[in-house]
Structures are given as structure tokens and as C-alpha cells.
PDB file of C-alpha atoms in Angstrom:
ATOM      1  CA  UNK A   3      13.287-124.435 -24.918  1.00 77.00           C
ATOM      2  CA  UNK A   4      11.791-126.423 -27.816  1.00 91.00           C
ATOM      3  CA  UNK A   5       8.113-126.562 -27.100  1.00 96.00           C
ATOM      4  CA  UNK A   6       5.914-123.662 -27.813  1.00 98.00           C
ATOM      5  CA  UNK A   7       2.180-122.858 -27.560  1.00 97.00           C
ATOM      6  CA  UNK A   8       1.255-120.115 -30.005  1.00 98.00           C
ATOM      7  CA  UNK A   9      -2.166-118.509 -29.455  1.00 97.00           C
ATOM      8  CA  UNK A  10      -3.677-116.203 -32.405  1.00 96.00           C
ATOM      9  CA  UNK A  11      -2.805-117.299 -36.335  1.00 94.00           C
ATOM     10  CA  UNK A  12      -4.388-114.111 -37.589  1.00 90.00           C
ATOM     11  CA  UNK A  13      -1.861-111.891 -40.467  1.00 88.00           C
ATOM     12  CA  UNK A  14       0.954-111.515 -37.894  1.00 92.00           C
ATOM     13  CA  UNK A  15       0.599-114.594 -35.806  1.00 95.00           C
ATOM     14  CA  UNK A  16       0.960-116.840 -38.742  1.00 95.00           C
ATOM     15  CA  UNK A  17       4.053-115.338 -40.174  1.00 96.00           C
ATOM     16  CA  UNK A  18       5.683-115.441 -36.704  1.00 97.00           C
ATOM     17  CA  UNK A  19       4.863-119.154 -36.205  1.00 97.00           C
ATOM     18  CA  UNK A  20       6.153-119.887 -39.447  1.00 97.00           C
ATOM     19  CA  UNK A  21       9.505-118.541 -38.701  1.00 97.00           C
ATOM     20  CA  UNK A  22       9.378-119.898 -35.146  1.00 98.00           C
ATOM     21  CA  UNK A  23       9.066-123.511 -36.907  1.00 97.00           C
ATOM     22  CA  UNK A  24      11.807-122.586 -39.608  1.00 97.00           C
ATOM     23  CA  UNK A  25      13.947-122.096 -36.620  1.00 97.00           C
ATOM     24  CA  UNK A  26      13.452-125.766 -35.446  1.00 96.00           C
ATOM     25  CA  UNK A  27      10.663-125.265 -32.779  1.00 97.00           C
ATOM     26  CA  UNK A  28       7.790-127.389 -31.982  1.00 96.00           C
ATOM     27  CA  UNK A  29       4.867-125.661 -32.105  1.00 97.00           C
ATOM     28  CA  UNK A  30       1.470-126.086 -30.674  1.00 97.00           C
ATOM     29  CA  UNK A  31      -1.084-123.790 -32.179  1.00 97.00           C
ATOM     30  CA  UNK A  32      -4.548-122.415 -31.351  1.00 96.00           C
ATOM     31  CA  UNK A  33      -6.783-119.877 -32.824  1.00 95.00           C
ATOM     32  CA  UNK A  34     -10.532-119.373 -32.161  1.00 91.00           C
ATOM     33  CA  UNK A  35     -11.189-120.108 -35.978  1.00 90.00           C
ATOM     34  CA  UNK A  36      -9.943-123.286 -36.612  1.00 88.00           C
ATOM     35  CA  UNK A  37      -9.639-122.713 -40.379  1.00 89.00           C
ATOM     36  CA  UNK A  38      -6.684-120.113 -39.225  1.00 88.00           C
ATOM     37  CA  UNK A  39      -4.860-123.256 -38.125  1.00 93.00           C
ATOM     38  CA  UNK A  40      -5.328-125.929 -41.021  1.00 92.00           C
ATOM     39  CA  UNK A  41      -2.591-124.492 -43.206  1.00 90.00           C
ATOM     40  CA  UNK A  42      -0.501-124.373 -40.468  1.00 95.00           C
ATOM     41  CA  UNK A  43      -1.078-127.913 -39.367  1.00 95.00           C
ATOM     42  CA  UNK A  44      -0.296-128.993 -43.004  1.00 93.00           C
ATOM     43  CA  UNK A  45       3.110-127.540 -42.821  1.00 94.00           C
ATOM     44  CA  UNK A  46       4.184-129.171 -39.313  1.00 95.00           C
ATOM     45  CA  UNK A  47       2.291-127.343 -36.431  1.00 96.00           C
ATOM     46  CA  UNK A  48       0.140-129.272 -34.106  1.00 96.00           C
ATOM     47  CA  UNK A  49      -3.464-128.190 -33.945  1.00 95.00           C
ATOM     48  CA  UNK A  50      -5.043-127.841 -30.549  1.00 93.00           C
ATOM     49  CA  UNK A  51      -8.862-127.249 -29.999  1.00 91.00           C
ATOM     50  CA  UNK A  52      -8.807-125.621 -26.407  1.00 93.00           C
ATOM     51  CA  UNK A  53      -6.210-123.180 -24.776  1.00 95.00           C
ATOM     52  CA  UNK A  54      -5.849-125.438 -21.606  1.00 93.00           C
ATOM     53  CA  UNK A  55      -4.569-128.318 -23.928  1.00 93.00           C
ATOM     54  CA  UNK A  56      -2.244-126.095 -25.986  1.00 95.00           C
ATOM     55  CA  UNK A  57      -0.209-124.694 -22.842  1.00 96.00           C
ATOM     56  CA  UNK A  58       0.070-128.016 -20.964  1.00 94.00           C
ATOM     57  CA  UNK A  59       3.839-129.159 -21.087  1.00 94.00           C
ATOM     58  CA  UNK A  60       4.972-126.186 -23.076  1.00 96.00           C
ATOM     59  CA  UNK A  61       8.409-124.388 -22.632  1.00 97.00           C
ATOM     60  CA  UNK A  62       6.608-121.182 -23.320  1.00 98.00           C
ATOM     61  CA  UNK A  63       3.513-119.699 -24.193  1.00 98.00           C
ATOM     62  CA  UNK A  64       2.934-116.760 -26.691  1.00 98.00           C
ATOM     63  CA  UNK A  65      -0.103-114.997 -27.574  1.00 98.00           C
ATOM     64  CA  UNK A  66      -0.640-112.739 -30.427  1.00 97.00           C
ATOM     65  CA  UNK A  67      -4.051-111.717 -30.582  1.00 95.00           C
ATOM     66  CA  UNK A  68      -6.654-108.687 -31.406  1.00 91.00           C
ATOM     67  CA  UNK A  69      -7.535-106.842 -28.078  1.00 93.00           C
ATOM     68  CA  UNK A  70      -7.012-106.255 -24.486  1.00 96.00           C
ATOM     69  CA  UNK A  71     -10.497-108.026 -23.462  1.00 95.00           C
ATOM     70  CA  UNK A  72      -9.051-111.173 -25.820  1.00 96.00           C
ATOM     71  CA  UNK A  73      -5.889-111.333 -23.823  1.00 97.00           C
ATOM     72  CA  UNK A  74      -7.605-111.145 -20.563  1.00 97.00           C
ATOM     73  CA  UNK A  75      -9.828-113.830 -21.262  1.00 96.00           C
ATOM     74  CA  UNK A  76      -7.283-115.984 -22.355  1.00 97.00           C
ATOM     75  CA  UNK A  77      -5.081-115.464 -19.313  1.00 97.00           C
ATOM     76  CA  UNK A  78      -7.563-114.791 -16.582  1.00 97.00           C
ATOM     77  CA  UNK A  79     -10.589-117.682 -18.074  1.00 93.00           C
ATOM     78  CA  UNK A  80     -11.181-120.681 -16.078  1.00 92.00           C
ATOM     79  CA  UNK A  81      -9.867-122.528 -19.356  1.00 90.00           C
ATOM     80  CA  UNK A  82      -7.128-120.252 -19.666  1.00 93.00           C
ATOM     81  CA  UNK A  83      -3.409-119.508 -19.437  1.00 97.00           C
ATOM     82  CA  UNK A  84      -2.635-118.646 -15.813  1.00 97.00           C
ATOM     83  CA  UNK A  85      -4.783-121.665 -15.095  1.00 95.00           C
ATOM     84  CA  UNK A  86      -3.377-124.426 -16.985  1.00 95.00           C
ATOM     85  CA  UNK A  87       0.230-123.464 -17.821  1.00 96.00           C
ATOM     86  CA  UNK A  88       3.022-125.360 -15.643  1.00 95.00           C
ATOM     87  CA  UNK A  89       5.174-123.657 -13.341  1.00 96.00           C
ATOM     88  CA  UNK A  90       8.462-122.555 -14.667  1.00 97.00           C
ATOM     89  CA  UNK A  91       6.635-121.694 -18.205  1.00 98.00           C
ATOM     90  CA  UNK A  92       7.385-118.560 -19.879  1.00 98.00           C
ATOM     91  CA  UNK A  93       4.441-116.222 -21.258  1.00 98.00           C
ATOM     92  CA  UNK A  94       4.646-113.836 -23.524  1.00 98.00           C
ATOM     93  CA  UNK A  95       2.226-111.555 -24.862  1.00 98.00           C
ATOM     94  CA  UNK A  96       3.123-109.896 -28.060  1.00 98.00           C
ATOM     95  CA  UNK A  97      -0.220-108.226 -28.631  1.00 97.00           C
ATOM     96  CA  UNK A  98      -0.433-104.587 -28.336  1.00 96.00           C
ATOM     97  CA  UNK A  99      -2.467-104.288 -25.453  1.00 96.00           C
ATOM     98  CA  UNK A 100      -2.795-102.177 -22.253  1.00 96.00           C
ATOM     99  CA  UNK A 101       0.256-101.442 -19.845  1.00 97.00           C
ATOM    100  CA  UNK A 102      -2.186-102.067 -16.687  1.00 96.00           C
ATOM    101  CA  UNK A 103      -2.896-105.828 -18.172  1.00 97.00           C
ATOM    102  CA  UNK A 104       0.557-106.302 -19.139  1.00 98.00           C
ATOM    103  CA  UNK A 105       1.385-105.894 -14.777  1.00 98.00           C
ATOM    104  CA  UNK A 106      -2.081-107.810 -14.148  1.00 98.00           C
ATOM    105  CA  UNK A 107      -0.666-110.515 -16.148  1.00 98.00           C
ATOM    106  CA  UNK A 108       2.711-110.428 -14.563  1.00 98.00           C
ATOM    107  CA  UNK A 109       1.741-110.318 -10.929  1.00 98.00           C
ATOM    108  CA  UNK A 110      -0.760-113.066 -11.098  1.00 98.00           C
ATOM    109  CA  UNK A 111       1.862-114.959 -13.172  1.00 98.00           C
ATOM    110  CA  UNK A 112       4.513-114.428 -10.689  1.00 97.00           C
ATOM    111  CA  UNK A 113       2.245-115.931  -7.952  1.00 97.00           C
ATOM    112  CA  UNK A 114       1.686-119.258  -9.760  1.00 96.00           C
ATOM    113  CA  UNK A 115       5.546-119.473 -10.350  1.00 97.00           C
ATOM    114  CA  UNK A 116       5.272-118.535 -14.055  1.00 98.00           C
ATOM    115  CA  UNK A 117       7.216-116.205 -16.001  1.00 98.00           C
ATOM    116  CA  UNK A 118       5.414-113.240 -17.678  1.00 98.00           C
ATOM    117  CA  UNK A 119       6.605-110.707 -20.176  1.00 98.00           C
ATOM    118  CA  UNK A 120       4.495-108.116 -22.451  1.00 98.00           C
ATOM    119  CA  UNK A 121       6.548-108.261 -25.803  1.00 98.00           C
ATOM    120  CA  UNK A 122       4.390-106.161 -28.384  1.00 97.00           C
ATOM    121  CA  UNK A 123       5.647-105.631 -31.679  1.00 97.00           C
ATOM    122  CA  UNK A 124       6.382-103.197 -34.691  1.00 94.00           C
ATOM    123  CA  UNK A 125       7.005-103.603 -38.236  1.00 90.00           C
ATOM    124  CA  UNK A 126       3.560-104.896 -39.653  1.00 87.00           C
ATOM    125  CA  UNK A 127       2.945-108.166 -42.167  1.00 88.00           C
ATOM    126  CA  UNK A 128       6.168-107.441 -43.965  1.00 89.00           C
ATOM    127  CA  UNK A 129       8.541-107.549 -40.807  1.00 93.00           C
ATOM    128  CA  UNK A 130       6.385-110.382 -39.417  1.00 94.00           C
ATOM    129  CA  UNK A 131       6.929-112.514 -42.602  1.00 95.00           C
ATOM    130  CA  UNK A 132      10.579-111.566 -42.784  1.00 96.00           C
ATOM    131  CA  UNK A 133      11.253-112.317 -39.406  1.00 96.00           C
ATOM    132  CA  UNK A 134      12.829-108.855 -38.835  1.00 97.00           C
ATOM    133  CA  UNK A 135      10.224-107.614 -36.133  1.00 97.00           C
ATOM    134  CA  UNK A 136      11.059-104.899 -33.573  1.00 97.00           C
ATOM    135  CA  UNK A 137      10.387-106.788 -30.339  1.00 98.00           C
ATOM    136  CA  UNK A 138       9.812-103.885 -27.194  1.00 98.00           C
ATOM    137  CA  UNK A 139       9.643-106.340 -23.960  1.00 98.00           C
ATOM    138  CA  UNK A 140       8.658-105.544 -20.644  1.00 98.00           C
ATOM    139  CA  UNK A 141       9.141-107.682 -17.508  1.00 98.00           C
ATOM    140  CA  UNK A 142      12.125-109.604 -15.554  1.00 98.00           C
ATOM    141  CA  UNK A 143      15.282-108.607 -17.484  1.00 98.00           C
ATOM    142  CA  UNK A 144      16.428-112.370 -16.882  1.00 98.00           C
ATOM    143  CA  UNK A 145      13.023-113.536 -18.107  1.00 98.00           C
ATOM    144  CA  UNK A 146      13.750-111.557 -21.394  1.00 98.00           C
ATOM    145  CA  UNK A 147      17.156-112.987 -21.694  1.00 98.00           C
ATOM    146  CA  UNK A 148      15.727-116.604 -21.188  1.00 97.00           C
ATOM    147  CA  UNK A 149      13.655-115.986 -24.270  1.00 97.00           C
ATOM    148  CA  UNK A 150      16.051-114.088 -26.552  1.00 97.00           C
ATOM    149  CA  UNK A 151      16.373-117.138 -28.644  1.00 97.00           C
ATOM    150  CA  UNK A 152      12.887-117.651 -29.306  1.00 98.00           C
ATOM    151  CA  UNK A 153      12.519-114.093 -29.983  1.00 98.00           C
ATOM    152  CA  UNK A 154      15.437-113.697 -32.436  1.00 98.00           C
ATOM    153  CA  UNK A 155      13.501-116.064 -34.784  1.00 97.00           C
ATOM    154  CA  UNK A 156      10.667-113.337 -35.091  1.00 98.00           C
ATOM    155  CA  UNK A 157      12.798-110.505 -34.903  1.00 97.00           C
ATOM    156  CA  UNK A 158      16.273-108.583 -35.425  1.00 96.00           C
ATOM    157  CA  UNK A 159      15.970-105.675 -33.181  1.00 96.00           C
ATOM    158  CA  UNK A 160      15.136-106.785 -29.528  1.00 98.00           C
ATOM    159  CA  UNK A 161      14.671-104.317 -26.822  1.00 98.00           C
ATOM    160  CA  UNK A 162      14.417-104.823 -23.174  1.00 98.00           C
ATOM    161  CA  UNK A 163      12.380-101.655 -21.917  1.00 98.00           C
ATOM    162  CA  UNK A 164      11.668-102.225 -18.505  1.00 98.00           C
ATOM    163  CA  UNK A 165       9.435-103.500 -15.840  1.00 98.00           C
ATOM    164  CA  UNK A 166       6.239-105.090 -16.786  1.00 98.00           C
ATOM    165  CA  UNK A 167       4.167-102.877 -18.667  1.00 97.00           C
ATOM    166  CA  UNK A 168       7.192-101.002 -20.224  1.00 98.00           C
ATOM    167  CA  UNK A 169       7.049-103.221 -23.752  1.00 98.00           C
ATOM    168  CA  UNK A 170       3.644-101.807 -23.949  1.00 98.00           C
ATOM    169  CA  UNK A 171       4.158 -98.160 -22.979  1.00 98.00           C
ATOM    170  CA  UNK A 172       6.902 -98.230 -25.870  1.00 98.00           C
ATOM    171  CA  UNK A 173       4.743 -99.754 -28.144  1.00 97.00           C
ATOM    172  CA  UNK A 174       2.126 -96.734 -27.793  1.00 97.00           C
ATOM    173  CA  UNK A 175       4.874 -94.049 -28.077  1.00 97.00           C
ATOM    174  CA  UNK A 176       5.822 -96.003 -31.762  1.00 96.00           C
ATOM    175  CA  UNK A 177       2.104 -95.883 -32.451  1.00 97.00           C
ATOM    176  CA  UNK A 178       1.563 -92.159 -31.560  1.00 97.00           C
ATOM    177  CA  UNK A 179       4.561 -91.625 -34.042  1.00 97.00           C
ATOM    178  CA  UNK A 180       2.871 -93.544 -36.528  1.00 96.00           C
ATOM    179  CA  UNK A 181      -0.360 -91.916 -36.531  1.00 97.00           C
ATOM    180  CA  UNK A 182       1.213 -88.407 -36.751  1.00 97.00           C
ATOM    181  CA  UNK A 183       3.403 -89.687 -39.613  1.00 97.00           C
ATOM    182  CA  UNK A 184       0.741 -91.233 -41.500  1.00 98.00           C
ATOM    183  CA  UNK A 185      -1.447 -88.382 -41.392  1.00 97.00           C
ATOM    184  CA  UNK A 186       1.389 -86.277 -42.447  1.00 97.00           C
ATOM    185  CA  UNK A 187       2.017 -88.140 -45.733  1.00 98.00           C
ATOM    186  CA  UNK A 188      -1.587 -88.342 -46.463  1.00 98.00           C
ATOM    187  CA  UNK A 189      -2.097 -84.667 -46.553  1.00 97.00           C
ATOM    188  CA  UNK A 190       1.296 -84.201 -48.715  1.00 97.00           C
ATOM    189  CA  UNK A 191      -0.122 -86.663 -51.012  1.00 97.00           C
ATOM    190  CA  UNK A 192      -3.535 -85.221 -51.427  1.00 97.00           C
ATOM    191  CA  UNK A 193      -1.512 -81.638 -51.829  1.00 97.00           C
ATOM    192  CA  UNK A 194       0.517 -83.410 -54.605  1.00 97.00           C
ATOM    193  CA  UNK A 195      -2.467 -85.088 -56.231  1.00 95.00           C
ATOM    194  CA  UNK A 196      -4.250 -81.402 -56.349  1.00 96.00           C
ATOM    195  CA  UNK A 197      -1.314 -79.801 -57.559  1.00 96.00           C
ATOM    196  CA  UNK A 198      -0.887 -82.570 -60.701  1.00 96.00           C
ATOM    197  CA  UNK A 199       2.394 -84.027 -59.678  1.00 97.00           C
ATOM    198  CA  UNK A 200       3.759 -87.200 -60.670  1.00 97.00           C
ATOM    199  CA  UNK A 201       3.036 -89.742 -57.886  1.00 96.00           C
ATOM    200  CA  UNK A 202       6.313 -91.770 -58.531  1.00 96.00           C
ATOM    201  CA  UNK A 203       8.344 -88.846 -58.714  1.00 97.00           C
ATOM    202  CA  UNK A 204       7.328 -87.049 -55.850  1.00 97.00           C
ATOM    203  CA  UNK A 205       7.618 -89.953 -53.705  1.00 97.00           C
ATOM    204  CA  UNK A 206      11.209 -90.474 -55.072  1.00 95.00           C
ATOM    205  CA  UNK A 207      12.000 -86.750 -54.414  1.00 96.00           C
ATOM    206  CA  UNK A 208      11.063 -86.529 -50.993  1.00 96.00           C
ATOM    207  CA  UNK A 209      12.014 -89.910 -49.557  1.00 94.00           C
ATOM    208  CA  UNK A 210      15.616 -89.530 -49.068  1.00 93.00           C
ATOM    209  CA  UNK A 211      15.711 -85.797 -47.638  1.00 93.00           C
ATOM    210  CA  UNK A 212      14.370 -84.783 -44.282  1.00 95.00           C
ATOM    211  CA  UNK A 213      10.970 -85.966 -44.541  1.00 95.00           C
ATOM    212  CA  UNK A 214      12.243 -89.795 -45.406  1.00 95.00           C
ATOM    213  CA  UNK A 215      10.331 -92.298 -43.277  1.00 94.00           C
ATOM    214  CA  UNK A 216       9.485 -96.113 -43.589  1.00 91.00           C
ATOM    215  CA  UNK A 217       6.243 -95.303 -44.017  1.00 94.00           C
ATOM    216  CA  UNK A 218       6.465 -92.530 -46.892  1.00 96.00           C
ATOM    217  CA  UNK A 219       8.374 -95.210 -48.689  1.00 93.00           C
ATOM    218  CA  UNK A 220       6.204 -98.188 -47.952  1.00 92.00           C
ATOM    219  CA  UNK A 221       2.544 -96.180 -47.953  1.00 95.00           C
ATOM    220  CA  UNK A 222       3.470 -93.374 -50.425  1.00 96.00           C
ATOM    221  CA  UNK A 223       2.212 -94.875 -53.434  1.00 96.00           C
ATOM    222  CA  UNK A 224      -0.130 -97.064 -52.037  1.00 97.00           C
ATOM    223  CA  UNK A 225      -1.967 -93.896 -51.123  1.00 97.00           C
ATOM    224  CA  UNK A 226      -1.380 -92.382 -54.682  1.00 96.00           C
ATOM    225  CA  UNK A 227      -2.736 -95.557 -56.141  1.00 95.00           C
ATOM    226  CA  UNK A 228      -5.939 -95.666 -53.723  1.00 95.00           C
ATOM    227  CA  UNK A 229      -4.479 -99.141 -52.913  1.00 96.00           C
ATOM    228  CA  UNK A 230      -6.149 -99.839 -49.195  1.00 96.00           C
ATOM    229  CA  UNK A 231      -5.098-103.497 -49.055  1.00 93.00           C
ATOM    230  CA  UNK A 232      -4.319-104.089 -45.306  1.00 90.00           C
ATOM    231  CA  UNK A 233      -0.749-104.861 -44.031  1.00 82.00           C
ATOM    232  CA  UNK A 234      -2.504-103.943 -40.681  1.00 87.00           C
ATOM    233  CA  UNK A 235      -5.924-103.170 -40.294  1.00 92.00           C
ATOM    234  CA  UNK A 236      -7.707 -99.866 -39.395  1.00 95.00           C
ATOM    235  CA  UNK A 237      -9.658-101.139 -36.984  1.00 94.00           C
ATOM    236  CA  UNK A 238      -6.767-102.434 -34.990  1.00 92.00           C
ATOM    237  CA  UNK A 239      -5.091 -99.064 -35.378  1.00 96.00           C
ATOM    238  CA  UNK A 240      -8.105 -97.735 -33.878  1.00 97.00           C
ATOM    239  CA  UNK A 241      -7.920 -99.760 -30.597  1.00 95.00           C
ATOM    240  CA  UNK A 242      -3.951 -99.147 -30.157  1.00 96.00           C
ATOM    241  CA  UNK A 243      -4.778 -95.273 -30.512  1.00 97.00           C
ATOM    242  CA  UNK A 244      -7.755 -95.525 -28.173  1.00 97.00           C
ATOM    243  CA  UNK A 245      -5.322 -97.058 -25.614  1.00 96.00           C
ATOM    244  CA  UNK A 246      -2.778 -94.476 -26.253  1.00 97.00           C
ATOM    245  CA  UNK A 247      -5.378 -91.779 -25.583  1.00 97.00           C
ATOM    246  CA  UNK A 248      -6.250 -93.160 -22.582  1.00 95.00           C
ATOM    247  CA  UNK A 249      -2.785 -93.753 -21.155  1.00 95.00           C
ATOM    248  CA  UNK A 250      -1.737 -90.291 -21.678  1.00 96.00           C
ATOM    249  CA  UNK A 251      -4.846 -88.940 -20.326  1.00 96.00           C
ATOM    250  CA  UNK A 252      -4.223 -90.862 -17.105  1.00 94.00           C
ATOM    251  CA  UNK A 253      -0.652 -89.289 -17.191  1.00 95.00           C
ATOM    252  CA  UNK A 254      -2.170 -85.991 -17.391  1.00 97.00           C
ATOM    253  CA  UNK A 255      -1.250 -85.257 -21.141  1.00 96.00           C
ATOM    254  CA  UNK A 256      -3.684 -83.810 -23.406  1.00 94.00           C
ATOM    255  CA  UNK A 257      -2.434 -85.266 -27.203  1.00 97.00           C
ATOM    256  CA  UNK A 258      -4.836 -83.187 -29.143  1.00 96.00           C
ATOM    257  CA  UNK A 259      -3.290 -84.368 -32.710  1.00 96.00           C
ATOM    258  CA  UNK A 260      -3.417 -87.626 -31.810  1.00 97.00           C
ATOM    259  CA  UNK A 261      -7.130 -87.445 -30.443  1.00 97.00           C
ATOM    260  CA  UNK A 262      -7.965 -85.737 -33.998  1.00 97.00           C
ATOM    261  CA  UNK A 263      -6.259 -88.288 -36.115  1.00 97.00           C
ATOM    262  CA  UNK A 264      -8.214 -91.195 -34.094  1.00 98.00           C
ATOM    263  CA  UNK A 265     -11.262 -89.636 -34.705  1.00 97.00           C
ATOM    264  CA  UNK A 266     -10.684 -89.682 -38.782  1.00 97.00           C
ATOM    265  CA  UNK A 267      -9.742 -93.156 -38.514  1.00 97.00           C
ATOM    266  CA  UNK A 268     -12.921 -94.029 -36.451  1.00 97.00           C
ATOM    267  CA  UNK A 269     -14.821 -92.113 -39.565  1.00 96.00           C
ATOM    268  CA  UNK A 270     -13.548 -94.465 -41.859  1.00 96.00           C
ATOM    269  CA  UNK A 271     -14.515 -97.279 -40.131  1.00 96.00           C
ATOM    270  CA  UNK A 272     -18.280 -95.873 -39.898  1.00 96.00           C
ATOM    271  CA  UNK A 273     -17.715 -95.950 -43.904  1.00 94.00           C
ATOM    272  CA  UNK A 274     -16.748 -99.691 -43.517  1.00 96.00           C
ATOM    273  CA  UNK A 275     -13.400 -99.535 -44.056  1.00 96.00           C
ATOM    274  CA  UNK A 276     -12.485-101.194 -40.829  1.00 96.00           C
ATOM    275  CA  UNK A 277     -10.437-104.210 -42.518  1.00 95.00           C
ATOM    276  CA  UNK A 278      -8.763-101.579 -44.842  1.00 96.00           C
ATOM    277  CA  UNK A 279      -5.060-100.850 -44.498  1.00 95.00           C
ATOM    278  CA  UNK A 280      -4.079 -97.633 -42.421  1.00 96.00           C
ATOM    279  CA  UNK A 281      -2.951 -95.806 -45.678  1.00 97.00           C
ATOM    280  CA  UNK A 282      -6.592 -95.529 -46.223  1.00 97.00           C
ATOM    281  CA  UNK A 283      -6.343 -92.310 -44.101  1.00 97.00           C
ATOM    282  CA  UNK A 284      -5.344 -90.496 -47.514  1.00 97.00           C
ATOM    283  CA  UNK A 285      -9.202 -90.649 -47.882  1.00 94.00           C
ATOM    284  CA  UNK A 286      -9.813 -88.173 -45.478  1.00 90.00           C
ATOM    285  CA  UNK A 287      -7.844 -85.570 -47.122  1.00 91.00           C
ATOM    286  CA  UNK A 288      -7.827 -86.065 -51.142  1.00 84.00           C
ATOM    287  CA  UNK A 289     -10.429 -85.439 -53.358  1.00 72.00           C
TER     288      UNK A 289
END
């Protein structure tokens, strides 16, 4: 596989595109916002104005967009991927999306002689930039192995999770953990600030013990300092949590803590913070 169509040049996508080009792949890139592609084109990517043209003649098509609705439109639209990718092409959706949609894409692709996988990622902007994402793949294991080298250009922890939709289910579990972890850290930071503790000393003290976590190390001081710059937008995290709640309910589960945290993030969006980082949850707790 040498030729790759990559659809979605946002915060994550553009970093992943750069890593693929560094690995020697030929990239054809489409984004609904043409300006997002201009910088990548200057670095060697081939810009494309239409999805249908972007996917023709490619070995693999990767999508990394904002929501299930966009994914569905990209794959099932008249000018979309399923109608224009050539038989034998590998289709890899790396968007965090609905497991049911991943299964729908897989079945439709199979009927057309295409190989579809759901392969959402974890690791945020840092992981995308450094090429150390964790990639959670669902679909046919043979397809996963066929795409391993391409995926390795973007991530270091590649896991085949099972049948179509399994990658998305795994990502939902990840987001459930992330929601609880960020909420816990925010409450601890609010408490430490209220008691007058030094921020750096507090984070250093607790970041090597039983409460240690990547999020504590990455976001703890941001919370103390009121730095809400986004590595991952609140609006996208809210989308993910909504999917997780819906999937849990469909499985007969009531995840009360997740639902409570979701409401807190939704209140931040109502306050105009949809493009802030996830660490802004501390505003809900801290005075």
C-alpha cells in the first residue's frame, strides 16, 4: 500500500497525515474546509476538491472527521466513498463514532468488494503529532494485518479488538474512563486550591502514587493555572460521551456517573466553551 486518501485535516488528522508522509506514503487529502488542506499541500500532499475524486485509485482510504453524521454522509452519499472507491480498497474509519454505524459500513463495503475497518484512536493531539497513538481496530483480522504498516506510521499500540464495531466499543470504554478520571482530577485540584496548596508541589506529590495517571500529569497543572487550550475539544468529548451513554443504555446499563459528568460538560458548552479543552471541567468545581 503506497497511495492513501485521507479525509479530514483537523487537529488530529493533519498530524496523522504528516506522519504518513514522513513514512513515505503518497497522500491525497480532502477536507470540507479547503484552507485546512493548503498547508499540507505545501508539504507534499495532493489536495482534492471532491471525495469521489479523492478515493479513486487509492490503496487505502482513511477518514478522521468530527461525528457519526459526517461519517455516514462520507461513506453513503451519492458522491461518497462506497460508491467511488475501487474494489479491493481498504477503508479505515478512525473517527470516534457509533459501533452500529461501523457495522453498517462494514457490511455495505463487503458487498462491494471493499475491506472496511473501524479504528478509532486514543492519545489526543500529542499522540497524533508524535505518532504514538493507540489504535483500536474492529473488522476482519486479516484486513487489520494488511493495514498494519500504514497504521504503524500513526501509532505504536495497535490492537485488533474483534469484529466490526469492536474498535468503537473499546473507544467508548476509554472515554468512560477518561470522563471519570478528568472529573476526579478536577475535584482534587479544586480542593487543593481551596486549601491553599501549591499547585506544582501537589501534582508532583500525587502523580507518582496510587492516583497517578496520564491525565493528571498532562492536565493537572493546566487546571491549576486555568489553561483551557484544547488538545481535544469539549464539543467532541460531549459527542463521545453521548454515544457511550446511548450504547450503555442499549446494553441495559445505567452509568449514572458518566451521565452526570456529561451534563457538566454540556453546561460548559452552554457557557460558550465548546472549543476549550477537556480540562476546563475544573470550572464546574473550583471557585
